CSV table of C-alpha atoms and ligand atoms in Angstrom, one decimal:
chain,number,residue,atom,x,y,z
A,1,MET,CA,132.9,228.7,129.8
A,2,SER,CA,129.8,227.6,128.0
A,3,LYS,CA,129.6,224.5,125.8
A,4,PRO,CA,131.5,224.8,122.4
A,5,ILE,CA,130.0,225.1,118.9
A,6,TYR,CA,131.1,222.2,116.8
A,7,ILE,CA,132.1,223.2,113.2
A,8,LEU,CA,132.3,220.1,111.1
A,9,ASN,CA,133.6,219.8,107.6
A,10,GLY,CA,133.2,216.8,105.3
A,11,PRO,CA,135.3,215.1,102.6
A,12,ASN,CA,137.7,217.0,100.3
A,13,LEU,CA,137.3,220.3,102.2
A,14,ASN,CA,140.9,219.8,103.3
A,15,LEU,CA,141.7,220.8,99.6
A,16,LEU,CA,140.0,224.2,100.0
A,17,GLY,CA,142.1,226.9,98.4
A,18,LEU,CA,144.4,224.5,96.7
A,19,ARG,CA,142.1,223.5,93.8
A,20,GLN,CA,139.0,224.7,92.0
A,21,PRO,CA,139.3,228.3,93.3
A,22,GLU,CA,136.6,229.4,90.7
A,23,ILE,CA,134.1,227.4,92.7
A,24,TYR,CA,135.4,227.4,96.3
A,25,GLY,CA,137.6,230.5,96.5
A,26,ARG,CA,141.2,230.9,97.5
A,27,GLU,CA,141.0,230.6,101.3
A,28,THR,CA,142.3,227.4,102.8
A,29,LEU,CA,140.5,225.4,105.5
A,30,ASP,CA,143.1,226.7,108.0
A,31,ASP,CA,142.2,230.2,107.0
A,32,VAL,CA,138.5,229.4,107.6
A,33,ALA,CA,139.3,227.9,111.0
A,34,ALA,CA,141.3,231.0,112.0
A,35,ALA,CA,138.6,233.4,110.9
A,36,CYS,CA,136.0,231.3,112.8
A,37,ALA,CA,138.2,231.3,115.9
A,38,ALA,CA,138.6,235.1,115.8
A,39,LEU,CA,134.9,235.7,115.3
A,40,ALA,CA,134.0,233.1,118.0
A,41,LYS,CA,136.3,234.9,120.5
A,42,ALA,CA,134.7,238.3,119.7
A,43,LEU,CA,131.2,236.7,120.2
A,44,GLY,CA,132.3,235.0,123.4
A,45,LEU,CA,131.8,231.5,121.9
A,46,ALA,CA,134.1,228.4,122.1
A,47,ILE,CA,134.5,226.3,119.0
A,48,ARG,CA,135.7,222.8,118.0
A,49,PHE,CA,136.7,223.0,114.3
A,50,HIS,CA,137.1,219.6,112.6
A,51,GLN,CA,137.4,218.1,109.1
A,52,SER,CA,137.3,214.5,108.0
A,53,ASN,CA,137.1,212.5,104.8
A,54,HIS,CA,135.3,209.7,106.6
A,55,GLU,CA,131.5,209.5,107.2
A,56,GLY,CA,131.8,207.6,110.5
A,57,GLN,CA,134.2,210.2,111.9
A,58,LEU,CA,131.7,212.9,111.2
A,59,VAL,CA,129.0,210.8,112.9
A,60,ASP,CA,131.3,210.3,115.9
A,61,TRP,CA,131.8,214.1,116.2
A,62,VAL,CA,128.0,214.7,116.1
A,63,HIS,CA,127.6,212.1,118.9
A,64,GLU,CA,130.4,213.8,120.9
A,65,ALA,CA,128.5,217.1,120.5
A,66,ARG,CA,125.5,215.4,122.3
A,67,GLY,CA,126.0,216.6,125.9
A,68,GLN,CA,129.3,218.4,125.1
A,69,GLY,CA,128.2,220.9,122.4
A,70,ALA,CA,125.8,223.9,122.4
A,71,GLY,CA,125.2,223.7,118.6
A,72,ILE,CA,126.5,222.3,115.3
A,73,ILE,CA,127.5,224.1,112.1
A,74,ILE,CA,128.1,221.5,109.4
A,75,ASN,CA,129.3,221.5,105.8
A,76,PRO,CA,128.9,217.8,105.1
A,77,ALA,CA,130.3,218.3,101.6
A,78,ALA,CA,129.4,215.4,99.3
A,79,TYR,CA,127.8,213.5,102.2
A,80,THR,CA,125.1,216.3,102.1
A,81,HIS,CA,123.6,214.5,99.2
A,82,THR,CA,124.0,210.9,100.3
A,83,SER,CA,124.3,210.4,104.0
A,84,VAL,CA,121.3,209.1,106.0
A,85,ALA,CA,123.8,208.2,108.7
A,86,ILE,CA,124.8,211.9,109.3
A,87,LEU,CA,121.1,212.9,109.2
A,88,ASP,CA,120.3,210.2,111.8
A,89,ALA,CA,123.1,211.4,114.0
A,90,LEU,CA,122.0,215.0,113.8
A,91,GLN,CA,118.4,214.0,114.6
A,92,ALA,CA,119.7,212.7,117.9
A,93,PHE,CA,121.3,216.1,118.7
A,94,ASP,CA,119.0,218.5,120.7
A,95,GLY,CA,120.7,221.9,120.0
A,96,PRO,CA,120.6,224.1,116.9
A,97,VAL,CA,122.1,222.8,113.6
A,98,LEU,CA,123.1,225.1,110.8
A,99,GLU,CA,124.1,223.7,107.4
A,100,VAL,CA,126.7,225.6,105.3
A,101,HIS,CA,127.8,225.3,101.7
A,102,ILE,CA,130.5,227.5,100.2
A,103,SER,CA,129.1,227.2,96.7
A,104,ASN,CA,125.5,227.8,95.6
A,105,VAL,CA,124.5,224.2,95.3
A,106,HIS,CA,121.2,225.2,93.6
A,107,LYS,CA,123.1,226.7,90.7
A,108,ARG,CA,125.0,223.5,90.2
A,109,GLU,CA,124.3,219.9,89.1
A,110,VAL,CA,120.8,218.5,90.0
A,111,PHE,CA,122.3,215.9,92.3
A,112,ARG,CA,123.5,218.7,94.6
A,113,HIS,CA,120.0,220.2,94.9
A,114,HIS,CA,118.9,217.6,97.5
A,115,SER,CA,120.3,217.6,101.0
A,116,TYR,CA,119.5,214.9,103.6
A,117,VAL,CA,121.0,217.2,106.3
A,118,SER,CA,118.4,220.0,105.5
A,119,LEU,CA,115.7,217.7,106.9
A,120,ARG,CA,117.3,218.5,110.3
A,121,ALA,CA,119.0,221.8,109.8
A,122,ASP,CA,117.5,224.9,111.5
A,123,GLY,CA,119.0,227.1,108.8
A,124,VAL,CA,120.9,226.7,105.5
A,125,ILE,CA,123.5,229.0,104.0
A,126,ALA,CA,124.7,228.4,100.5
A,127,GLY,CA,126.6,230.5,97.9
A,128,PHE,CA,128.2,233.0,100.3
A,129,GLY,CA,131.7,231.6,99.9
A,130,THR,CA,133.6,230.9,103.1
A,131,GLU,CA,131.9,233.9,104.7
A,132,GLY,CA,129.0,231.6,105.1
A,133,TYR,CA,130.8,230.0,108.1
A,134,LEU,CA,131.0,233.4,109.8
A,135,LEU,CA,127.3,234.2,109.1
A,136,ALA,CA,126.4,230.8,110.6
A,137,LEU,CA,128.4,231.6,113.7
A,138,ARG,CA,126.6,234.9,114.2
A,139,ARG,CA,123.2,233.1,113.7
A,140,MET,CA,124.3,230.4,116.1
A,141,LYS,CA,125.1,233.0,118.8
A,142,SER,CA,121.5,234.4,118.4
A,143,LEU,CA,120.0,230.9,118.6
A,144,ILE,CA,121.8,229.8,121.7
A,145,THR,CA,121.3,233.1,123.6
A,146,ALA,CA,117.6,233.4,122.7
B,1,LIG,O1,129.7,224.1,98.4
B,1,LIG,C1,130.0,223.4,99.3
B,1,LIG,O2,130.4,223.8,100.4
B,1,LIG,C2,129.9,221.9,99.1
B,1,LIG,O3,129.4,221.3,100.3
B,1,LIG,C3,131.3,221.4,98.8
B,1,LIG,C4,131.3,219.9,98.4
B,1,LIG,C5,130.3,219.5,97.4
B,1,LIG,O4,130.3,218.1,97.2
B,1,LIG,C6,128.9,220.0,97.8
B,1,LIG,O5,128.0,219.7,96.8
B,1,LIG,C7,128.9,221.5,98.0
B,1,LIG,C8,132.7,219.6,97.9
B,1,LIG,C9,133.8,219.9,98.8
B,1,LIG,C10,135.1,219.7,98.0
B,1,LIG,O6,135.9,220.8,98.2
B,1,LIG,C11,137.0,221.0,97.4
B,1,LIG,C12,137.7,222.1,97.5
B,1,LIG,C13,138.7,222.4,96.7
B,1,LIG,C14,139.1,221.5,95.7
B,1,LIG,C15,138.4,220.3,95.6
B,1,LIG,C16,137.3,220.0,96.4
């Protein structure tokens, strides 16, 4: 089996589907994980799907992906807009990195318009709802088989 794709989710995304459905929809993070697992299987990819509310844990998973992962799909949530630590960790990862946002951050508050992670990301998906994770997986398949 080839190396897995790490799908990493940042703070408060454990609340997905439970609050603010007008912004983030009604699917829970477990629903997203299940949809990613089903698509990954169809694409012949292995995945590691994780969520944490802690910046250091996300950094540790990015480090784990060095050597063990073929690519990283990351929704850093609020850390998108603040975390040089996650950016630095991603810059030490050699494979493709795709950044996903459920909402269209550019239609929201100005502080959400800047992303540290975008300085490293090979592609960014925003505003496609939770379908963005599936689009990112399809793009990841193309990138790692190119
Ligand atoms: O649109 C996205 O995916 C975001 O990364 C989500 C983050 C936000 O800080 C980013 O600017 C954009 C927030 C995730 C919090 O998710 C919740 C879901 C349901 C209820 C409360 C929070």
